[in-house]
Amino acid sequence: MTTFIPSPAATEDQRVILPSVSWQQYEGLLSALGDYPGLRLLYLQGNLEIFMPSPEQEMLKKVIARLLERYAEEVDIPLHGYGSTTFRLEAKARGLEPDECYCVQALKDLPDFAIEVNLTSGGVDKLAIYQGLGVPEVLIWQDDRLQLFDLHDGIEVVTRSQFFPELDFALLAQFVRPQDQPQAVKDFLATLRDLSR
């Protein structure tokens, strides 16, 4: 198997994709590399992606998470954050660590809603992993915009979330400013309050 040692000083996403990886090899790597800061392992039916996100990706996912969390607080939707916890199902041959994820209303074994930031193309199909795990919705930041995917019956782009039915994701996307997170959150809340008057 290939050895992958990510550089903590890297400024761009780093990824290696390995085919024909058994479930046991995947779990062995999770055990061996699980405590490495920021490292993500994505597994889909024998294909393993080892991924180290860039600082830009980390800032983007954090500002999106902060905006979503503040929105939920503002409209009184209980969120339980799982962060980048590893979720895996051997029976479905799928596993990953989301950028951010949440259970809505009550804590569950799997998240209801995940956030992903895609700055580069290629790699293992994250939506197929989420669908196989049974995660109902995924919000993806790509090409400077947000897209919401409903994974109940296939993979479908939707404009409204079952968990945040009143949230306009196009509006939220206008405040995804990773270099100015505190002000972005304040501006987003001010806009929400103005719209609710």
Backbone as CSV, one residue per row, in Angstrom:
resi,resn,N_x,N_y,N_z,CA_x,CA_y,CA_z,C_x,C_y,C_z
1,MET,0.838,-1.180,0.000,0.000,0.000,0.000,0.885,1.246,0.000
2,THR,0.413,2.314,-0.604,1.148,3.564,-0.693,1.191,4.261,0.659
3,THR,2.327,4.855,0.987,2.436,5.638,2.212,2.111,7.088,1.883
4,PHE,1.316,7.699,2.712,0.895,9.088,2.501,1.200,9.865,3.762
5,ILE,2.092,10.822,3.660,2.414,11.672,4.796,2.101,13.104,4.395
6,PRO,0.972,13.649,4.879,0.595,15.002,4.498,1.515,16.033,5.132
7,SER,1.681,17.109,4.419,2.495,18.217,4.924,1.603,19.204,5.647
8,PRO,1.842,19.470,6.931,0.981,20.399,7.651,1.083,21.824,7.137
9,ALA,2.111,22.146,6.385,2.290,23.503,5.879,1.663,23.693,4.500
10,ALA,1.009,22.660,3.964,0.455,22.760,2.612,-0.627,23.837,2.547
11,THR,-0.673,24.567,1.435,-1.679,25.607,1.258,-2.800,25.161,0.335
12,GLU,-2.676,24.006,-0.311,-3.712,23.481,-1.186,-4.158,22.120,-0.666
13,ASP,-5.393,21.735,-1.054,-5.877,20.413,-0.693,-4.909,19.363,-1.229
14,GLN,-4.684,18.326,-0.453,-3.863,17.207,-0.894,-4.727,15.957,-0.859
15,ARG,-4.619,15.132,-1.914,-5.442,13.932,-1.953,-4.715,12.806,-2.665
16,VAL,-4.942,11.602,-2.168,-4.455,10.382,-2.793,-5.645,9.444,-2.863
17,ILE,-5.858,8.804,-4.012,-6.947,7.843,-4.168,-6.341,6.475,-4.422
18,LEU,-6.771,5.507,-3.614,-6.261,4.147,-3.714,-7.414,3.211,-4.078
19,PRO,-7.278,2.461,-5.183,-8.321,1.490,-5.532,-8.076,0.154,-4.818
20,SER,-9.090,-0.679,-4.831,-8.989,-2.058,-4.331,-8.520,-2.144,-2.883
21,VAL,-9.089,-1.309,-2.040,-8.776,-1.317,-0.616,-9.893,-2.077,0.097
22,SER,-9.528,-3.078,0.871,-10.544,-3.858,1.594,-11.080,-3.053,2.778
23,TRP,-12.236,-3.488,3.289,-12.814,-2.844,4.469,-11.853,-2.932,5.651
24,GLN,-11.194,-4.063,5.796,-10.254,-4.249,6.898,-9.065,-3.291,6.768
25,GLN,-8.579,-3.076,5.556,-7.488,-2.110,5.349,-7.953,-0.692,5.681
26,TYR,-9.177,-0.363,5.275,-9.746,0.948,5.585,-9.821,1.154,7.097
27,GLU,-10.346,0.179,7.810,-10.445,0.307,9.265,-9.066,0.359,9.918
28,GLY,-8.105,-0.357,9.357,-6.740,-0.302,9.875,-6.139,1.079,9.716
29,LEU,-6.397,1.702,8.574,-5.905,3.071,8.357,-6.612,4.058,9.278
30,LEU,-7.911,3.872,9.484,-8.624,4.735,10.425,-7.995,4.656,11.805
31,SER,-7.650,3.443,12.230,-7.021,3.271,13.545,-5.643,3.915,13.588
32,ALA,-4.877,3.740,12.512,-3.502,4.241,12.499,-3.437,5.752,12.316
33,LEU,-4.345,6.314,11.507,-4.268,7.732,11.153,-5.370,8.566,11.796
34,GLY,-6.240,7.942,12.556,-7.422,8.616,13.070,-7.160,9.861,13.880
35,ASP,-6.033,9.944,14.540,-5.744,11.119,15.370,-4.941,12.183,14.644
36,TYR,-4.646,11.974,13.354,-3.881,12.971,12.619,-4.779,14.175,12.353
37,PRO,-4.394,15.365,12.810,-5.269,16.543,12.709,-5.672,16.865,11.268
38,GLY,-6.993,16.955,11.051,-7.521,17.401,9.770,-7.592,16.344,8.695
39,LEU,-6.948,15.211,8.869,-6.922,14.182,7.834,-8.300,13.540,7.700
40,ARG,-8.738,13.339,6.458,-10.031,12.725,6.196,-9.835,11.496,5.324
41,LEU,-10.572,10.436,5.646,-10.567,9.211,4.851,-11.979,8.992,4.324
42,LEU,-12.110,8.855,3.011,-13.400,8.594,2.383,-13.331,7.229,1.729
43,TYR,-14.314,6.389,2.022,-14.304,5.020,1.516,-15.613,4.733,0.806
44,LEU,-15.503,4.249,-0.434,-16.683,3.898,-1.223,-16.402,2.625,-1.997
45,GLN,-16.929,1.537,-1.500,-16.894,0.251,-2.194,-15.508,-0.090,-2.748
46,GLY,-14.502,-0.040,-1.895,-13.155,-0.439,-2.283,-12.247,0.685,-2.714
47,ASN,-12.800,1.875,-2.943,-11.983,3.036,-3.302,-11.785,3.905,-2.064
48,LEU,-10.528,4.204,-1.776,-10.194,4.989,-0.600,-9.534,6.292,-1.022
49,GLU,-10.068,7.391,-0.515,-9.453,8.696,-0.732,-8.903,9.174,0.607
50,ILE,-7.629,9.511,0.604,-6.993,10.098,1.776,-6.820,11.572,1.449
51,PHE,-7.400,12.408,2.277,-7.554,13.824,1.921,-7.118,14.709,3.073
52,MET,-6.311,15.697,2.762,-5.903,16.704,3.741,-6.408,18.057,3.232
53,PRO,-7.428,18.628,3.886,-7.978,19.892,3.411,-7.007,21.052,3.612
54,SER,-7.127,22.032,2.735,-6.311,23.238,2.817,-6.876,24.180,3.879
55,PRO,-6.084,25.154,4.320,-6.618,26.168,5.241,-7.834,26.891,4.655
56,GLU,-7.838,27.136,3.345,-8.994,27.798,2.720,-10.259,26.961,2.889
57,GLN,-10.163,25.660,2.663,-11.325,24.795,2.831,-11.802,24.808,4.277
58,GLU,-10.879,24.742,5.205,-11.251,24.728,6.617,-11.949,26.030,7.024
59,MET,-11.453,27.165,6.517,-12.104,28.442,6.844,-13.494,28.527,6.223
60,LEU,-13.634,28.040,4.987,-14.940,28.065,4.336,-15.957,27.207,5.082
61,LYS,-15.582,25.993,5.432,-16.540,25.127,6.134,-16.891,25.705,7.502
62,LYS,-15.930,26.362,8.136,-16.193,26.930,9.462,-17.154,28.117,9.375
63,VAL,-16.982,29.001,8.393,-17.890,30.139,8.301,-19.293,29.672,7.910
64,ILE,-19.409,28.674,7.038,-20.733,28.145,6.687,-21.386,27.539,7.931
65,ALA,-20.612,26.781,8.694,-21.140,26.179,9.924,-21.586,27.256,10.908
66,ARG,-20.782,28.287,11.074,-21.144,29.364,12.008,-22.435,30.049,11.576
67,LEU,-22.573,30.303,10.275,-23.790,30.948,9.775,-25.006,30.056,10.011
68,LEU,-24.868,28.772,9.713,-25.982,27.851,9.902,-26.348,27.721,11.383
69,GLU,-25.343,27.624,12.228,-25.599,27.503,13.668,-26.289,28.752,14.221
70,ARG,-25.858,29.920,13.804,-26.496,31.159,14.279,-27.919,31.271,13.746
71,TYR,-28.123,30.843,12.492,-29.482,30.834,11.949,-30.372,29.934,12.805
72,ALA,-29.898,28.727,13.102,-30.693,27.782,13.893,-31.019,28.353,15.265
73,GLU,-30.055,29.024,15.890,-30.321,29.661,17.182,-31.364,30.756,17.044
74,GLU,-31.253,31.529,15.989,-32.162,32.657,15.768,-33.609,32.203,15.609
75,VAL,-33.821,31.073,14.919,-35.187,30.603,14.660,-35.574,29.419,15.564
76,ASP,-34.733,29.128,16.555,-35.005,28.110,17.564,-35.145,26.701,16.983
77,ILE,-34.162,26.311,16.163,-34.062,24.935,15.676,-32.912,24.278,16.432
78,PRO,-33.195,23.266,17.258,-32.125,22.618,18.013,-31.166,21.849,17.100
79,LEU,-29.887,22.158,17.208,-28.844,21.475,16.439,-27.901,20.760,17.391
80,HIS,-27.512,19.561,17.010,-26.503,18.802,17.731,-25.351,18.579,16.761
81,GLY,-24.219,19.202,17.002,-23.089,19.111,16.086,-22.247,17.872,16.320
82,TYR,-21.921,17.207,15.234,-21.003,16.073,15.260,-19.629,16.447,14.719
83,GLY,-19.500,17.641,14.112,-18.214,18.047,13.560,-17.769,17.132,12.438
84,SER,-16.544,16.616,12.545,-15.966,15.736,11.517,-15.839,14.300,12.026
85,THR,-16.804,13.856,12.786,-16.815,12.488,13.295,-16.803,11.487,12.145
86,THR,-16.141,10.352,12.317,-16.142,9.305,11.294,-17.447,8.522,11.365
87,PHE,-18.108,8.397,10.221,-19.311,7.582,10.088,-19.013,6.502,9.068
88,ARG,-19.359,5.247,9.387,-19.081,4.161,8.449,-20.072,3.017,8.640
89,LEU,-20.364,2.348,7.539,-21.227,1.172,7.536,-20.574,0.109,6.672
90,GLU,-20.122,-0.950,7.301,-19.456,-2.022,6.548,-20.412,-2.655,5.543
91,ALA,-21.676,-2.846,5.931,-22.650,-3.489,5.045,-22.845,-2.710,3.746
92,LYS,-22.650,-1.415,3.797,-22.790,-0.569,2.598,-21.432,-0.223,1.980
93,ALA,-20.340,-0.649,2.632,-18.971,-0.377,2.170,-18.756,1.117,1.940
94,ARG,-19.145,1.891,2.964,-19.034,3.340,2.880,-18.573,3.915,4.217
95,GLY,-17.774,4.981,4.126,-17.359,5.686,5.321,-16.735,7.019,4.971
96,LEU,-16.864,7.985,5.888,-16.245,9.294,5.691,-16.270,10.113,6.957
97,GLU,-15.555,11.235,6.908,-15.616,12.281,7.923,-16.129,13.537,7.232
98,PRO,-17.338,13.974,7.559,-17.871,15.191,6.941,-17.013,16.410,7.298
99,ASP,-17.135,17.465,6.509,-16.515,18.724,6.920,-17.180,19.212,8.204
100,GLU,-18.501,19.200,8.227,-19.308,19.513,9.411,-20.620,18.755,9.249
101,CYS,-21.240,18.377,10.356,-22.544,17.729,10.252,-23.333,17.903,11.543
102,TYR,-24.640,17.703,11.422,-25.561,17.977,12.528,-26.713,16.991,12.561
103,CYS,-27.185,16.731,13.760,-28.509,16.144,13.961,-29.432,17.305,14.314
104,VAL,-30.643,17.262,13.783,-31.614,18.323,14.023,-32.682,17.792,14.981
105,GLN,-33.032,18.593,15.949,-34.002,18.286,17.009,-33.400,17.350,18.049
106,ALA,-33.094,16.104,17.680,-32.590,15.120,18.649,-31.305,14.489,18.129
107,LEU,-30.461,14.068,19.058,-29.226,13.390,18.716,-29.536,11.994,18.180
108,LYS,-28.888,11.604,17.076,-29.112,10.314,16.435,-27.762,9.668,16.138
109,ASP,-27.792,8.418,15.682,-26.549,7.709,15.359,-25.865,8.277,14.124
110,LEU,-26.649,8.803,13.194,-26.115,9.405,11.971,-26.661,10.821,11.842
111,PRO,-25.911,11.709,11.230,-26.398,13.087,11.088,-27.561,13.192,10.110
112,ASP,-28.350,14.241,10.298,-29.431,14.576,9.367,-28.921,15.443,8.220
113,PHE,-27.886,16.201,8.498,-27.483,17.278,7.591,-25.965,17.408,7.636
114,ALA,-25.327,17.460,6.473,-23.869,17.605,6.412,-23.502,18.782,5.529
115,ILE,-22.345,19.354,5.814,-21.767,20.438,5.017,-20.463,19.927,4.412
116,GLU,-20.284,20.150,3.125,-19.044,19.805,2.435,-18.572,20.996,1.614
117,VAL,-17.272,21.176,1.580,-16.653,22.204,0.743,-15.817,21.491,-0.305
118,ASN,-16.113,21.734,-1.575,-15.359,21.144,-2.681,-14.626,22.257,-3.418
119,LEU,-13.325,22.337,-3.227,-12.528,23.340,-3.936,-11.881,22.769,-5.185
120,THR,-11.790,21.455,-5.259,-11.217,20.795,-6.433,-12.185,19.711,-6.886
121,SER,-12.080,19.323,-8.126,-12.952,18.271,-8.645,-12.236,16.931,-8.544
122,GLY,-12.993,15.884,-8.783,-12.418,14.548,-8.716,-12.543,13.961,-7.332
123,GLY,-12.019,12.781,-7.187,-12.084,12.125,-5.890,-13.265,11.183,-5.807
124,VAL,-13.398,10.579,-4.660,-14.481,9.640,-4.395,-15.795,10.421,-4.303
125,ASP,-16.883,9.830,-4.787,-18.196,10.475,-4.819,-18.778,10.581,-3.405
126,LYS,-18.659,11.763,-2.803,-19.131,11.963,-1.428,-20.636,11.775,-1.313
127,LEU,-21.387,12.248,-2.302,-22.841,12.126,-2.217,-23.277,10.665,-2.215
128,ALA,-22.577,9.809,-2.965,-22.897,8.379,-2.960,-22.610,7.775,-1.583
129,ILE,-21.557,8.256,-0.932,-21.256,7.770,0.416,-22.360,8.202,1.373
130,TYR,-22.703,9.484,1.343,-23.759,9.977,2.238,-25.076,9.240,2.014
131,GLN,-25.424,9.042,0.757,-26.684,8.361,0.464,-26.665,6.935,1.016
132,GLY,-25.569,6.226,0.832,-25.458,4.869,1.344,-25.474,4.802,2.860
133,LEU,-24.969,5.848,3.511,-24.995,5.901,4.972,-26.383,6.239,5.513
134,GLY,-27.216,6.866,4.668,-28.545,7.258,5.111,-28.643,8.679,5.622
135,VAL,-27.705,9.544,5.213,-27.768,10.963,5.580,-28.715,11.646,4.584
136,PRO,-29.790,12.286,5.046,-30.812,12.794,4.126,-30.446,14.034,3.316
137,GLU,-29.629,14.951,3.885,-29.328,16.193,3.166,-27.859,16.568,3.304
138,VAL,-27.318,17.083,2.187,-25.934,17.555,2.171,-25.900,18.911,1.475
139,LEU,-25.244,19.865,2.113,-25.050,21.202,1.564,-23.601,21.299,1.092
140,ILE,-23.418,21.622,-0.192,-22.070,21.655,-0.760,-21.743,23.063,-1.247
141,TRP,-20.569,23.556,-0.810,-20.006,24.803,-1.319,-19.044,24.447,-2.440
142,GLN,-19.324,24.945,-3.639,-18.465,24.701,-4.799,-18.660,25.843,-5.784
143,ASP,-17.575,26.277,-6.373,-17.629,27.376,-7.357,-18.310,28.613,-6.777
144,ASP,-17.983,28.945,-5.525,-18.480,30.139,-4.842,-20.003,30.185,-4.695
145,ARG,-20.624,29.017,-4.573,-22.063,28.974,-4.327,-22.413,27.720,-3.539
146,LEU,-23.581,27.748,-2.932,-24.083,26.617,-2.163,-25.133,25.869,-2.970
147,GLN,-25.059,24.531,-2.903,-26.104,23.685,-3.485,-26.539,22.700,-2.420
148,LEU,-27.848,22.531,-2.305,-28.426,21.611,-1.338,-28.890,20.360,-2.068
149,PHE,-28.495,19.192,-1.534,-28.855,17.917,-2.139,-29.731,17.127,-1.183
150,ASP,-30.869,16.662,-1.699,-31.750,15.755,-0.982,-31.394,14.343,-1.444
151,LEU,-31.125,13.448,-0.500,-30.649,12.108,-0.835,-31.668,11.009,-0.494
152,HIS,-32.930,11.378,-0.277,-33.938,10.387,0.083,-34.161,9.356,-1.018
153,ASP,-34.495,9.816,-2.193,-34.790,8.934,-3.336,-33.890,9.338,-4.495
154,GLY,-32.660,8.915,-4.454,-31.692,9.355,-5.447,-30.957,10.565,-4.920
155,ILE,-30.342,11.290,-5.839,-29.588,12.494,-5.480,-30.195,13.643,-6.274
156,GLU,-30.836,14.562,-5.560,-31.585,15.629,-6.216,-31.192,16.984,-5.636
157,VAL,-30.935,17.954,-6.523,-30.680,19.326,-6.085,-32.028,19.948,-5.727
158,VAL,-32.089,20.544,-4.530,-33.318,21.189,-4.069,-32.986,22.590,-3.567
159,THR,-34.008,23.422,-3.430,-33.781,24.789,-2.946,-34.193,24.958,-1.493
160,ARG,-34.994,24.031,-0.960,-35.449,24.127,0.425,-35.085,22.859,1.182
161,SER,-34.721,23.042,2.423,-34.335,21.943,3.297,-35.524,21.486,4.137
162,GLN,-35.620,20.185,4.356,-36.664,19.696,5.258,-36.350,20.079,6.699
163,PHE,-35.079,20.334,7.015,-34.673,20.658,8.373,-34.648,22.165,8.641
164,PHE,-34.432,22.950,7.587,-34.401,24.406,7.698,-35.307,24.969,6.598
165,PRO,-36.626,24.722,6.700,-37.525,25.018,5.576,-37.616,26.482,5.181
166,GLU,-37.339,27.396,6.099,-37.443,28.821,5.782,-36.105,29.436,5.376
167,LEU,-35.026,28.679,5.443,-33.701,29.233,5.152,-33.463,29.330,3.654
168,ASP,-33.100,30.515,3.213,-32.736,30.773,1.820,-31.214,30.570,1.709
169,PHE,-30.800,29.459,1.124,-29.377,29.150,1.048,-28.626,30.082,0.105
170,ALA,-29.329,30.654,-0.872,-28.685,31.657,-1.732,-28.347,32.901,-0.917
171,LEU,-29.223,33.268,0.010,-28.947,34.389,0.906,-27.781,34.059,1.820
172,LEU,-27.798,32.874,2.426,-26.696,32.479,3.310,-25.357,32.534,2.567
173,ALA,-25.360,32.106,1.312,-24.116,32.082,0.518,-23.503,33.471,0.358
174,GLN,-24.333,34.510,0.380,-23.818,35.877,0.242,-22.936,36.289,1.419
175,PHE,-23.039,35.551,2.537,-22.286,35.911,3.736,-21.133,34.940,4.023
176,VAL,-20.835,34.085,3.050,-19.703,33.160,3.200,-18.429,33.947,2.888
177,ARG,-17.919,34.582,3.944,-16.710,35.421,3.835,-15.706,34.904,4.874
178,PRO,-14.890,33.945,4.490,-14.015,33.304,5.485,-12.990,34.228,6.117
179,GLN,-12.597,35.286,5.435,-11.587,36.186,5.984,-12.177,37.158,7.008
180,ASP,-13.509,37.213,7.080,-14.167,38.160,7.982,-15.351,37.478,8.668
181,GLN,-15.090,36.344,9.305,-16.160,35.538,9.872,-17.019,36.274,10.899
182,PRO,-16.445,36.953,11.888,-17.306,37.610,12.886,-18.270,38.620,12.268
183,GLN,-17.767,39.431,11.349,-18.634,40.431,10.726,-19.642,39.780,9.790
184,ALA,-19.243,38.715,9.107,-20.171,37.999,8.219,-21.360,37.476,9.008
185,VAL,-21.103,36.898,10.181,-22.187,36.376,11.018,-23.088,37.512,11.498
186,LYS,-22.494,38.628,11.941,-23.297,39.774,12.380,-24.154,40.319,11.245
187,ASP,-23.571,40.450,10.053,-24.316,40.970,8.901,-25.454,40.025,8.508
188,PHE,-25.191,38.733,8.562,-26.219,37.736,8.236,-27.385,37.837,9.215
189,LEU,-27.087,37.917,10.495,-28.148,38.035,11.501,-28.941,39.329,11.328
190,ALA,-28.259,40.419,11.035,-28.951,41.699,10.832,-29.898,41.593,9.634
191,THR,-29.447,40.951,8.568,-30.289,40.786,7.392,-31.501,39.902,7.697
192,LEU,-31.283,38.804,8.417,-32.398,37.946,8.809,-33.439,38.712,9.616
193,ARG,-32.968,39.525,10.557,-33.886,40.279,11.404,-34.649,41.339,10.603
194,ASP,-33.957,41.968,9.652,-34.634,42.936,8.787,-35.717,42.265,7.945
195,LEU,-35.424,41.069,7.426,-36.378,40.374,6.584,-37.591,39.878,7.389
196,SER,-37.413,39.646,8.678,-38.522,39.112,9.486,-39.443,40.197,10.034
197,ARG,-39.097,41.460,9.794,-39.939,42.555,10.294,-41.168,42.751,9.439
